[in-house]
């Protein structure tokens, strides 16, 4: 940069149309010194070059970014036959850059999709020392497209780049492994590789320099105060809704193998199980799609088929291998307490294929989906010393009294979910006081004595619902006094169930093993 004029030195012909500045100093004949025309004009500090953001447009000048940032592939005017050395197909004039090789596949998924899989160049680092790998490619495409690379999920910035057909066909991207990255298009797009070589917006930046998409951060300066051109991100990128939720108890950690932590995290929307019970009392799949017995009369061997294209909150695809490791660890670590062995005893869990888990149980069962819906079997995987889950929320950070949750971007409708702060209160009285003071937006659970003052506070309403807890009495029929059924019937008649609400406010009597409001 000299006298506010950009000079570029090329060993070969420049990639962009450049205008020679008259009167330029003499240079060796093998080099051409040029001054390029900028979109916003010279001599305007901060506007002639801009912030050098590889994903943004004006005034981040093409010529400057071209020297600093690289993409997966590069346009090469001297390579008309491309990587495959065959003229007249998709990679004409395209050479490797941060990807050293690639393969294309059409209709690979059976749904007419077009997939390009890249082998990435190894041993490359960004200027700040951050490594180049498939995770970095994913992070950059998340920012470029304004969303995560899950099939069918919204891409809020696709409209911003609608001058390229590439962004209108692109529907998914993922890290296949550490140095393998794939792009999936809704259908065949012949120009994909050539458009990928453009200077903007497909140049890669260090992950350390990118804002946090999880916190609605976006690299496009023009979009930070609200998406345009068909963007669908509610609440605007920088104005994500946030609610404070008060509870009288929260998990003490994020370790799902410890006590009831897995169940507690599931109740917060962080965890999920293979199966769960819906509002109507039916067992339905969450992470799993189905369960079956490979041998019809063997109730000790089951296979569970996972939902395809399901992800943990960090974008890792849910596979049978990860689920098998999780279930085996839960079964092994909770053996002494019996929590994970209460129904079927010891389980041996293995991966049959990418999406099929095989379970061999010590005791037979005819309802394995019900067993896997039990609270202990929360699905997770270990990422170093961190536990990663699949639920609609992800743990941003936590301490003994507070959990900060952010939407899991890899869960449907993430763009409609607010951030949450879950705060622990010492008891119902403290929570009631916070509700009256307006320091919480939602609170669970109030004791019966605290309902009236909270309900009378301005702007606060209380909703009561029946909780499926029961107090039960069982007869020890080994005792001779209770061995006679007539004695047990007499006791049953003598108990005044209608008097229970006097001691248990808001309790309801029942003559069933289940409360009246239960769907069973």
Short mmCIF file of C-alpha atoms in Angstrom, two decimals:
data_model
loop_
_atom_site.label_atom_id
_atom_site.label_comp_id
_atom_site.label_asym_id
_atom_site.label_seq_id
_atom_site.Cartn_x
_atom_site.Cartn_y
_atom_site.Cartn_z
CA UNK A 1 0.00 0.00 0.00
CA UNK A 2 1.62 3.23 -1.17
CA UNK A 3 0.07 6.71 -1.13
CA UNK A 4 -3.34 5.11 -0.50
CA UNK A 5 -3.04 3.28 -3.80
CA UNK A 6 -3.02 -0.51 -3.84
CA UNK A 7 -0.13 -2.04 -5.75
CA UNK A 8 -0.02 -5.73 -6.60
CA UNK A 9 2.92 -7.69 -7.95
CA UNK A 10 2.22 -10.70 -10.13
CA UNK A 11 4.62 -13.33 -11.40
CA UNK A 12 1.94 -14.42 -13.87
CA UNK A 13 -1.10 -12.76 -15.36
CA UNK A 14 -3.46 -11.40 -12.68
CA UNK A 15 -6.64 -13.30 -11.89
CA UNK A 16 -8.78 -10.16 -11.85
CA UNK A 17 -9.12 -7.41 -14.47
CA UNK A 18 -6.47 -4.88 -13.42
CA UNK A 19 -5.73 -1.39 -14.68
CA UNK A 20 -2.11 -0.28 -15.03
CA UNK A 21 -1.34 2.99 -13.24
CA UNK A 22 0.45 5.33 -15.64
CA UNK A 23 3.87 6.44 -14.58
CA UNK A 24 4.55 3.39 -12.46
CA UNK A 25 8.15 2.87 -11.49
CA UNK A 26 10.27 0.66 -13.72
CA UNK A 27 10.32 -2.96 -12.61
CA UNK A 28 12.08 -6.11 -13.75
CA UNK A 29 10.51 -7.36 -16.98
CA UNK A 30 9.37 -10.56 -15.27
CA UNK A 31 7.01 -8.61 -12.99
CA UNK A 32 4.10 -6.28 -13.56
CA UNK A 33 3.34 -3.60 -10.96
CA UNK A 34 -0.29 -2.47 -11.15
CA UNK A 35 -2.74 -0.31 -9.26
CA UNK A 36 -6.23 -1.76 -9.30
CA UNK A 37 -9.56 -0.01 -9.40
CA UNK A 38 -11.47 -0.40 -6.13
CA UNK A 39 -15.25 -0.47 -5.78
CA UNK A 40 -15.43 2.41 -3.30
CA UNK A 41 -12.61 4.56 -4.62
CA UNK A 42 -9.18 5.57 -3.36
CA UNK A 43 -8.17 7.99 -0.60
CA UNK A 44 -11.10 7.05 1.64
CA UNK A 45 -9.56 5.57 4.76
CA UNK A 46 -11.36 2.42 5.82
CA UNK A 47 -13.45 2.26 2.66
CA UNK A 48 -10.94 1.55 -0.07
CA UNK A 49 -9.88 -1.85 1.30
CA UNK A 50 -12.07 -2.44 4.35
CA UNK A 51 -11.82 -5.07 7.05
CA UNK A 52 -10.45 -7.85 4.83
CA UNK A 53 -13.41 -10.07 5.64
CA UNK A 54 -13.33 -13.00 3.19
CA UNK A 55 -17.07 -13.63 3.53
CA UNK A 56 -18.32 -10.07 3.18
CA UNK A 57 -18.70 -7.80 0.19
CA UNK A 58 -17.96 -4.09 -0.12
CA UNK A 59 -15.45 -2.71 0.60
CA UNK A 60 -13.39 -5.88 1.12
CA UNK A 61 -11.62 -5.61 -2.21
CA UNK A 62 -11.30 -8.69 -4.38
CA UNK A 63 -7.69 -8.09 -5.30
CA UNK A 64 -6.51 -7.74 -1.69
CA UNK A 65 -8.46 -10.72 -0.38
CA UNK A 66 -7.16 -12.82 -3.25
CA UNK A 67 -3.62 -12.45 -1.90
CA UNK A 68 -4.56 -13.22 1.71
CA UNK A 69 -7.25 -15.90 1.72
CA UNK A 70 -7.53 -19.24 -0.05
CA UNK A 71 -10.45 -21.48 -0.89
CA UNK A 72 -10.95 -25.19 -1.33
CA UNK A 73 -10.17 -24.81 -5.03
CA UNK A 74 -8.68 -22.11 -7.22
CA UNK A 75 -9.43 -20.78 -10.69
CA UNK A 76 -6.55 -21.61 -13.02
CA UNK A 77 -6.68 -20.13 -16.51
CA UNK A 78 -3.80 -22.34 -17.57
CA UNK A 79 -5.57 -25.55 -16.62
CA UNK A 80 -8.48 -25.90 -19.09
CA UNK A 81 -8.85 -29.64 -18.41
CA UNK A 82 -8.99 -29.36 -14.62
CA UNK A 83 -7.97 -31.94 -12.05
CA UNK A 84 -9.14 -34.95 -14.05
CA UNK A 85 -7.32 -33.75 -17.20
CA UNK A 86 -10.52 -34.19 -19.22
CA UNK A 87 -11.92 -31.20 -21.07
CA UNK A 88 -15.59 -30.37 -21.13
CA UNK A 89 -16.74 -31.30 -17.63
CA UNK A 90 -17.28 -29.83 -14.14
CA UNK A 91 -13.68 -29.05 -13.15
CA UNK A 92 -12.41 -27.28 -16.26
CA UNK A 93 -10.04 -24.45 -15.23
CA UNK A 94 -10.20 -25.56 -11.57
CA UNK A 95 -7.08 -26.57 -9.65
CA UNK A 96 -6.53 -27.77 -6.05
CA UNK A 97 -5.91 -25.22 -3.31
CA UNK A 98 -6.82 -26.04 0.31
CA UNK A 99 -8.31 -29.25 -1.04
CA UNK A 100 -5.79 -31.52 -2.74
CA UNK A 101 -8.35 -33.76 -4.41
CA UNK A 102 -12.10 -34.32 -4.72
CA UNK A 103 -14.66 -36.80 -5.94
CA UNK A 104 -18.17 -36.13 -7.22
CA UNK A 105 -21.15 -38.43 -6.86
CA UNK A 106 -24.62 -37.97 -8.29
CA UNK A 107 -27.69 -39.65 -6.80
CA UNK A 108 -25.54 -41.12 -4.02
CA UNK A 109 -28.32 -40.80 -1.46
CA UNK A 110 -31.07 -42.07 -3.72
CA UNK A 111 -32.71 -38.66 -3.69
CA UNK A 112 -31.05 -37.12 -6.76
CA UNK A 113 -28.54 -35.24 -4.62
CA UNK A 114 -25.10 -34.20 -5.85
CA UNK A 115 -22.20 -34.71 -3.44
CA UNK A 116 -18.63 -33.39 -3.71
CA UNK A 117 -16.18 -34.89 -1.22
CA UNK A 118 -12.85 -33.11 -0.71
CA UNK A 119 -9.57 -34.50 0.61
CA UNK A 120 -8.03 -31.53 2.38
CA UNK A 121 -4.42 -30.42 2.21
CA UNK A 122 -2.57 -31.51 5.34
CA UNK A 123 -0.01 -29.55 7.35
CA UNK A 124 -1.59 -26.14 6.62
CA UNK A 125 -2.15 -23.48 9.27
CA UNK A 126 -3.79 -20.07 9.18
CA UNK A 127 -1.73 -16.96 9.85
CA UNK A 128 -2.57 -17.18 13.59
CA UNK A 129 -1.36 -20.79 13.81
CA UNK A 130 -4.85 -22.33 13.87
CA UNK A 131 -4.86 -25.62 11.94
CA UNK A 132 -6.71 -26.05 8.66
CA UNK A 133 -8.99 -29.09 8.76
CA UNK A 134 -12.54 -30.22 8.01
CA UNK A 135 -13.87 -28.58 11.20
CA UNK A 136 -12.52 -25.24 9.97
CA UNK A 137 -14.23 -25.76 6.62
CA UNK A 138 -17.53 -26.46 8.39
CA UNK A 139 -17.19 -23.33 10.55
CA UNK A 140 -16.54 -21.17 7.48
CA UNK A 141 -19.49 -22.56 5.53
CA UNK A 142 -21.72 -22.08 8.58
CA UNK A 143 -20.83 -18.38 8.47
CA UNK A 144 -21.06 -18.06 4.69
CA UNK A 145 -24.51 -19.65 4.51
CA UNK A 146 -25.90 -18.42 7.84
CA UNK A 147 -26.80 -21.80 9.28
CA UNK A 148 -25.56 -25.31 9.86
CA UNK A 149 -25.05 -27.91 7.18
CA UNK A 150 -27.98 -30.19 7.93
CA UNK A 151 -30.22 -31.26 5.06
CA UNK A 152 -33.36 -29.16 4.96
CA UNK A 153 -32.29 -26.72 7.70
CA UNK A 154 -32.60 -22.97 7.00
CA UNK A 155 -29.62 -21.17 5.47
CA UNK A 156 -30.31 -17.56 6.34
CA UNK A 157 -27.69 -16.04 4.04
CA UNK A 158 -28.37 -18.09 0.92
CA UNK A 159 -30.31 -15.16 -0.49
CA UNK A 160 -27.42 -12.80 0.10
CA UNK A 161 -25.31 -14.85 -2.32
CA UNK A 162 -28.01 -15.46 -4.90
CA UNK A 163 -25.75 -14.13 -7.66
CA UNK A 164 -24.29 -17.64 -7.48
CA UNK A 165 -26.33 -20.70 -8.31
CA UNK A 166 -23.99 -22.63 -5.97
CA UNK A 167 -25.60 -21.18 -2.84
CA UNK A 168 -29.11 -21.89 -4.10
CA UNK A 169 -28.38 -25.58 -4.65
CA UNK A 170 -26.16 -26.17 -1.60
CA UNK A 171 -28.10 -27.87 1.22
CA UNK A 172 -25.59 -29.61 3.51
CA UNK A 173 -21.92 -29.77 4.44
CA UNK A 174 -20.04 -31.78 7.03
CA UNK A 175 -16.69 -33.00 8.28
CA UNK A 176 -16.54 -36.64 7.21
CA UNK A 177 -13.35 -37.02 9.22
CA UNK A 178 -10.53 -34.71 10.30
CA UNK A 179 -9.27 -34.04 6.77
CA UNK A 180 -12.31 -34.94 4.63
CA UNK A 181 -15.08 -32.44 3.92
CA UNK A 182 -18.23 -32.87 1.86
CA UNK A 183 -20.79 -30.60 0.19
CA UNK A 184 -24.27 -31.88 -0.67
CA UNK A 185 -26.47 -30.15 -3.25
CA UNK A 186 -30.21 -30.62 -3.71
CA UNK A 187 -29.57 -31.69 -7.30
CA UNK A 188 -26.80 -31.78 -9.86
CA UNK A 189 -25.14 -28.38 -10.37
CA UNK A 190 -22.59 -28.39 -13.16
CA UNK A 191 -20.86 -25.10 -12.20
CA UNK A 192 -20.32 -25.95 -8.52
CA UNK A 193 -16.52 -26.33 -8.63
CA UNK A 194 -15.97 -23.31 -10.84
CA UNK A 195 -18.15 -21.06 -8.65
CA UNK A 196 -16.39 -22.42 -5.58
CA UNK A 197 -13.18 -20.89 -6.94
CA UNK A 198 -14.55 -17.33 -6.75
CA UNK A 199 -12.77 -14.88 -4.47
CA UNK A 200 -15.92 -14.21 -2.46
CA UNK A 201 -17.53 -15.62 -0.44
CA UNK A 202 -15.83 -19.05 -0.44
CA UNK A 203 -12.46 -18.16 1.03
CA UNK A 204 -11.44 -19.68 4.37
CA UNK A 205 -10.65 -17.81 7.58
CA UNK A 206 -9.20 -19.01 10.87
CA UNK A 207 -11.93 -20.33 13.16
CA UNK A 208 -10.45 -18.19 15.93
CA UNK A 209 -11.32 -15.07 13.91
CA UNK A 210 -14.94 -16.05 13.27
CA UNK A 211 -17.84 -14.92 15.48
CA UNK A 212 -19.95 -17.48 17.34
CA UNK A 213 -22.89 -18.65 15.28
CA UNK A 214 -24.30 -20.27 18.44
CA UNK A 215 -24.65 -16.77 19.91
CA UNK A 216 -26.14 -15.43 16.67
CA UNK A 217 -22.76 -14.04 15.62
CA UNK A 218 -22.36 -13.66 11.88
CA UNK A 219 -19.35 -12.69 9.79
CA UNK A 220 -21.31 -10.59 7.28
CA UNK A 221 -21.17 -7.02 8.55
CA UNK A 222 -24.21 -5.99 6.51
CA UNK A 223 -26.30 -8.70 8.15
CA UNK A 224 -25.43 -8.28 11.81
CA UNK A 225 -28.39 -6.02 12.58
CA UNK A 226 -30.94 -8.04 10.67
CA UNK A 227 -30.95 -10.37 7.74
CA UNK A 228 -32.01 -9.24 4.30
CA UNK A 229 -32.59 -10.82 0.92
CA UNK A 230 -34.81 -13.59 2.19
CA UNK A 231 -32.95 -14.37 5.42
CA UNK A 232 -35.07 -16.30 7.90
CA UNK A 233 -33.26 -15.83 11.20
CA UNK A 234 -35.84 -14.48 13.69
CA UNK A 235 -35.01 -11.98 16.43
CA UNK A 236 -32.27 -10.58 14.16
CA UNK A 237 -28.79 -11.96 14.47
CA UNK A 238 -27.65 -9.62 17.23
CA UNK A 239 -30.96 -9.55 19.12
CA UNK A 240 -31.57 -13.11 20.20
CA UNK A 241 -34.37 -13.52 22.75
CA UNK A 242 -33.27 -14.57 26.21
CA UNK A 243 -35.26 -15.86 29.17
CA UNK A 244 -34.40 -16.53 32.81
CA UNK A 245 -35.90 -19.71 34.24
CA UNK A 246 -36.02 -20.28 37.99
CA UNK A 247 -35.93 -23.78 39.50
CA UNK A 248 -35.45 -25.18 42.98
CA UNK A 249 -33.04 -27.81 41.69
CA UNK A 250 -30.62 -28.13 38.77
CA UNK A 251 -28.00 -30.73 37.79
CA UNK A 252 -24.73 -30.61 39.67
CA UNK A 253 -22.69 -31.45 36.57
CA UNK A 254 -23.05 -32.49 32.94
CA UNK A 255 -21.90 -36.07 33.57
CA UNK A 256 -24.80 -38.31 32.48
CA UNK A 257 -23.24 -41.35 34.14
CA UNK A 258 -23.49 -39.76 37.61
CA UNK A 259 -26.70 -40.34 39.53
CA UNK A 260 -29.77 -38.77 37.95
CA UNK A 261 -27.82 -36.11 36.01
CA UNK A 262 -28.77 -37.56 32.62
CA UNK A 263 -32.46 -37.36 33.50
CA UNK A 264 -32.04 -33.80 34.83
CA UNK A 265 -30.28 -32.68 31.65
CA UNK A 266 -33.05 -34.24 29.57
CA UNK A 267 -35.62 -32.29 31.59
CA UNK A 268 -33.73 -29.09 30.68
CA UNK A 269 -33.87 -29.92 26.97
CA UNK A 270 -30.17 -30.75 26.71
CA UNK A 271 -30.35 -34.53 26.57
CA UNK A 272 -32.47 -37.07 24.72
CA UNK A 273 -32.94 -40.84 24.81
CA UNK A 274 -33.37 -43.34 22.03
CA UNK A 275 -37.08 -43.48 22.87
CA UNK A 276 -39.43 -41.44 25.01
CA UNK A 277 -43.09 -41.28 26.03
CA UNK A 278 -45.16 -38.64 24.23
CA UNK A 279 -47.98 -36.57 25.73
CA UNK A 280 -50.50 -39.28 24.86
CA UNK A 281 -48.61 -42.04 26.63
CA UNK A 282 -47.17 -43.69 23.53
CA UNK A 283 -43.52 -44.73 23.26
CA UNK A 284 -41.97 -42.90 20.30
CA UNK A 285 -38.49 -42.57 18.86
CA UNK A 286 -36.24 -39.63 19.69
CA UNK A 287 -32.74 -40.47 18.52
CA UNK A 288 -33.92 -43.89 17.31
CA UNK A 289 -36.22 -44.57 14.37
CA UNK A 290 -37.24 -48.13 15.24
CA UNK A 291 -36.46 -51.25 17.25
CA UNK A 292 -36.81 -54.90 16.19
CA UNK A 293 -35.95 -58.49 17.10
CA UNK A 294 -33.72 -60.12 14.45
CA UNK A 295 -35.03 -63.51 15.57
CA UNK A 296 -38.76 -63.39 16.22
CA UNK A 297 -38.79 -65.73 19.25
CA UNK A 298 -35.59 -64.40 20.88
CA UNK A 299 -36.42 -61.64 23.33
CA UNK A 300 -32.83 -61.16 24.49
CA UNK A 301 -31.45 -59.83 21.18
CA UNK A 302 -32.63 -56.56 19.67
CA UNK A 303 -31.50 -54.14 16.98
CA UNK A 304 -32.14 -50.41 17.13
CA UNK A 305 -32.07 -48.36 13.93
CA UNK A 306 -31.06 -44.73 14.46
CA UNK A 307 -32.58 -41.75 12.69
CA UNK A 308 -30.46 -40.78 9.68
CA UNK A 309 -28.86 -37.35 9.50
CA UNK A 310 -29.17 -36.82 13.27
CA UNK A 311 -26.50 -34.76 15.02
CA UNK A 312 -25.01 -33.97 18.38
CA UNK A 313 -24.99 -30.30 19.32
CA UNK A 314 -21.43 -29.80 18.03
CA UNK A 315 -22.41 -31.06 14.58
CA UNK A 316 -21.02 -34.58 15.00
CA UNK A 317 -23.26 -37.09 13.27
CA UNK A 318 -24.98 -39.61 15.57
CA UNK A 319 -23.69 -43.07 14.66
CA UNK A 320 -24.23 -46.56 16.00
CA UNK A 321 -20.64 -46.64 17.21
CA UNK A 322 -21.08 -43.58 19.43
CA UNK A 323 -24.46 -44.76 20.73
CA UNK A 324 -23.14 -48.25 21.50
CA UNK A 325 -20.22 -46.77 23.46
CA UNK A 326 -22.64 -44.55 25.39
CA UNK A 327 -25.11 -47.31 26.31
CA UNK A 328 -22.34 -49.72 27.26
CA UNK A 329 -20.75 -47.12 29.54
CA UNK A 330 -24.08 -46.34 31.21
CA UNK A 331 -24.76 -50.04 31.75
CA UNK A 332 -21.27 -50.67 33.13
CA UNK A 333 -20.91 -47.59 35.36
CA UNK A 334 -24.34 -47.97 36.94
CA UNK A 335 -24.05 -51.69 37.65
CA UNK A 336 -23.62 -51.36 41.42
CA UNK A 337 -26.69 -49.14 41.85
CA UNK A 338 -28.72 -51.23 39.43
CA UNK A 339 -30.14 -48.13 37.72
CA UNK A 340 -29.18 -49.20 34.22
CA UNK A 341 -29.78 -52.89 34.90
CA UNK A 342 -33.15 -52.76 36.61
CA UNK A 343 -35.17 -54.01 33.66
CA UNK A 344 -32.96 -56.30 31.56
CA UNK A 345 -29.79 -56.76 33.59
CA UNK A 346 -26.40 -56.63 31.89
CA UNK A 347 -26.45 -55.39 28.29
CA UNK A 348 -23.82 -55.97 25.64
CA UNK A 349 -24.08 -53.20 23.06
CA UNK A 350 -22.32 -53.18 19.69
CA UNK A 351 -22.58 -51.34 16.37
CA UNK A 352 -23.87 -53.54 13.56
CA UNK A 353 -23.54 -50.80 10.94
CA UNK A 354 -23.41 -47.02 10.80
CA UNK A 355 -27.02 -46.67 11.94
CA UNK A 356 -27.86 -50.03 13.56
CA UNK A 357 -27.12 -50.85 17.21
CA UNK A 358 -27.31 -54.43 18.51
CA UNK A 359 -28.30 -55.09 22.14
CA UNK A 360 -27.99 -58.48 23.84
CA UNK A 361 -29.60 -58.44 27.29
CA UNK A 362 -29.14 -60.71 30.28
CA UNK A 363 -32.89 -60.88 30.87
CA UNK A 364 -35.47 -61.02 28.12
CA UNK A 365 -37.99 -58.28 27.45
CA UNK A 366 -40.80 -57.84 24.98
CA UNK A 367 -40.63 -54.02 25.23
CA UNK A 368 -37.04 -52.95 24.54
CA UNK A 369 -38.22 -49.52 23.36
CA UNK A 370 -39.75 -49.00 26.81
CA UNK A 371 -36.49 -50.06 28.48
CA UNK A 372 -34.49 -47.60 26.38
CA UNK A 373 -36.96 -44.84 27.30
CA UNK A 374 -35.98 -45.18 30.96
CA UNK A 375 -34.40 -42.07 32.44
CA UNK A 376 -30.91 -43.51 32.81
CA UNK A 377 -30.30 -44.00 29.07
CA UNK A 378 -29.49 -40.45 27.95
CA UNK A 379 -27.53 -40.38 24.67
CA UNK A 380 -24.20 -38.55 24.64
CA UNK A 381 -20.61 -38.85 23.50
CA UNK A 382 -17.32 -37.85 25.13
CA UNK A 383 -15.35 -35.07 23.49
CA UNK A 384 -12.23 -34.93 25.62
CA UNK A 385 -13.51 -34.11 29.11
CA UNK A 386 -16.78 -32.68 27.73
CA UNK A 387 -20.13 -34.44 27.28
CA UNK A 388 -22.03 -33.62 24.10
CA UNK A 389 -25.79 -34.29 23.78
CA UNK A 390 -28.49 -34.20 21.09
CA UNK A 391 -31.35 -32.20 22.63
CA UNK A 392 -32.78 -28.86 21.42
CA UNK A 393 -30.43 -26.96 23.76
CA UNK A 394 -26.67 -27.08 24.32
CA UNK A 395 -24.81 -26.13 27.49
CA UNK A 396 -22.89 -22.91 26.91
CA UNK A 397 -21.47 -22.84 30.45
CA UNK A 398 -22.59 -23.64 33.98
CA UNK A 399 -21.70 -23.44 37.66
CA UNK A 400 -23.28 -24.76 40.84
CA UNK A 401 -26.24 -22.37 40.68
CA UNK A 402 -26.68 -21.53 36.98
CA UNK A 403 -26.87 -23.24 33.61
CA UNK A 404 -26.55 -21.06 30.49
CA UNK A 405 -28.19 -22.79 27.53
CA UNK A 406 -28.09 -21.87 23.86
CA UNK A 407 -30.08 -23.39 20.98
CA UNK A 408 -28.57 -26.50 19.44
CA UNK A 409 -28.13 -25.30 15.87
CA UNK A 410 -28.30 -28.88 14.63
CA UNK A 411 -31.81 -29.40 16.02
CA UNK A 412 -34.92 -28.49 14.00
CA UNK A 413 -36.34 -24.97 14.54
CA UNK A 414 -33.20 -23.80 16.36
CA UNK A 415 -33.69 -20.32 14.87
CA UNK A 416 -36.97 -19.99 16.80
CA UNK A 417 -35.52 -20.90 20.20
CA UNK A 418 -34.40 -18.28 22.76
CA UNK A 419 -31.30 -18.57 24.91
CA UNK A 420 -32.00 -19.65 28.50
CA UNK A 421 -30.43 -19.02 31.87
CA UNK A 422 -31.53 -21.69 34.35
CA UNK A 423 -31.05 -20.35 37.88
CA UNK A 424 -31.26 -22.41 41.07
CA UNK A 425 -33.17 -21.00 44.06
CA UNK A 426 -32.91 -22.25 47.63
CA UNK A 427 -36.56 -23.19 47.85
CA UNK A 428 -40.09 -22.35 46.80
CA UNK A 429 -40.15 -19.19 48.93
CA UNK A 430 -37.05 -17.74 47.24
CA UNK A 431 -38.41 -18.62 43.81
CA UNK A 432 -41.77 -17.02 44.63
CA UNK A 433 -40.02 -13.82 45.73
CA UNK A 434 -38.04 -13.73 42.47
CA UNK A 435 -41.23 -14.19 40.45
CA UNK A 436 -42.93 -11.35 42.32
CA UNK A 437 -39.85 -9.13 41.85
CA UNK A 438 -39.78 -9.92 38.13
CA UNK A 439 -36.24 -11.31 38.10
CA UNK A 440 -37.35 -14.58 36.50
CA UNK A 441 -39.45 -15.06 33.38
CA UNK A 442 -40.59 -18.61 34.15
CA UNK A 443 -40.39 -20.61 37.37
CA UNK A 444 -40.76 -24.26 38.45
CA UNK A 445 -41.98 -25.45 41.03
CA UNK A 446 -43.95 -23.56 43.67
CA UNK A 447 -45.20 -25.03 46.92
CA UNK A 448 -48.96 -24.80 47.45
CA UNK A 449 -48.56 -22.07 50.08
CA UNK A 450 -46.69 -19.81 47.63
CA UNK A 451 -49.18 -19.98 44.78
CA UNK A 452 -51.63 -17.31 45.95
CA UNK A 453 -49.12 -14.43 46.52
CA UNK A 454 -47.38 -15.12 43.19
CA UNK A 455 -50.69 -15.33 41.34
CA UNK A 456 -51.75 -11.96 42.73
CA UNK A 457 -48.53 -10.18 41.64
CA UNK A 458 -48.85 -7.82 38.70
CA UNK A 459 -48.00 -9.38 35.36
CA UNK A 460 -47.54 -12.87 36.81
CA UNK A 461 -49.79 -15.88 36.31
CA UNK A 462 -49.58 -19.37 37.76
CA UNK A 463 -50.49 -22.53 35.88
CA UNK A 464 -51.08 -25.68 37.89
CA UNK A 465 -50.92 -29.13 36.39
CA UNK A 466 -51.08 -32.60 37.80
CA UNK A 467 -47.76 -34.29 38.39
CA UNK A 468 -47.58 -38.03 37.90
CA UNK A 469 -46.30 -38.92 41.36
CA UNK A 470 -48.09 -41.44 43.56
CA UNK A 471 -48.00 -42.40 47.22
CA UNK A 472 -48.57 -46.15 47.40
CA UNK A 473 -49.02 -48.67 50.18
CA UNK A 474 -48.19 -52.31 49.70
CA UNK A 475 -49.28 -55.25 51.84
CA UNK A 476 -46.68 -57.72 53.01
CA UNK A 477 -48.64 -60.90 52.43
CA UNK A 478 -45.95 -62.96 54.11
CA UNK A 479 -47.33 -61.67 57.41
CA UNK A 480 -50.10 -63.98 58.63
CA UNK A 481 -52.34 -61.04 59.50
CA UNK A 482 -52.27 -59.83 55.89
CA UNK A 483 -52.29 -63.20 54.22
CA UNK A 484 -56.09 -63.23 54.45
CA UNK A 485 -57.53 -61.29 51.51
CA UNK A 486 -60.54 -60.29 53.63
CA UNK A 487 -58.25 -58.40 56.01
CA UNK A 488 -56.67 -56.55 53.12
CA UNK A 489 -60.10 -55.66 51.72
CA UNK A 490 -61.13 -54.36 55.14
CA UNK A 491 -58.05 -52.12 55.30
CA UNK A 492 -58.81 -50.84 51.82
CA UNK A 493 -62.31 -49.85 52.87
CA UNK A 494 -61.12 -48.29 56.12
CA UNK A 495 -58.67 -45.87 54.49
CA UNK A 496 -60.29 -42.49 53.94
CA UNK A 497 -58.74 -41.40 50.67
CA UNK A 498 -60.73 -38.19 50.59
CA UNK A 499 -58.89 -37.03 53.71
CA UNK A 500 -55.49 -37.14 52.00
CA UNK A 501 -55.70 -33.61 50.54
CA UNK A 502 -55.83 -32.26 54.09
CA UNK A 503 -52.26 -33.43 54.62
CA UNK A 504 -51.16 -33.18 50.99
CA UNK A 505 -52.56 -29.90 49.58
CA UNK A 506 -53.81 -30.21 45.99
CA UNK A 507 -53.42 -34.01 46.09
CA UNK A 508 -56.14 -36.14 44.53
CA UNK A 509 -57.28 -39.54 45.80
CA UNK A 510 -57.16 -42.50 43.45
CA UNK A 511 -58.17 -46.14 43.50
CA UNK A 512 -55.71 -47.07 40.79
CA UNK A 513 -52.01 -47.76 40.48
CA UNK A 514 -51.95 -44.63 38.31
CA UNK A 515 -53.37 -41.13 38.85
CA UNK A 516 -56.61 -40.28 37.09
CA UNK A 517 -54.85 -37.81 34.79
CA UNK A 518 -52.42 -40.48 33.58
CA UNK A 519 -52.84 -41.48 29.92
CA UNK A 520 -52.53 -45.18 30.82
#
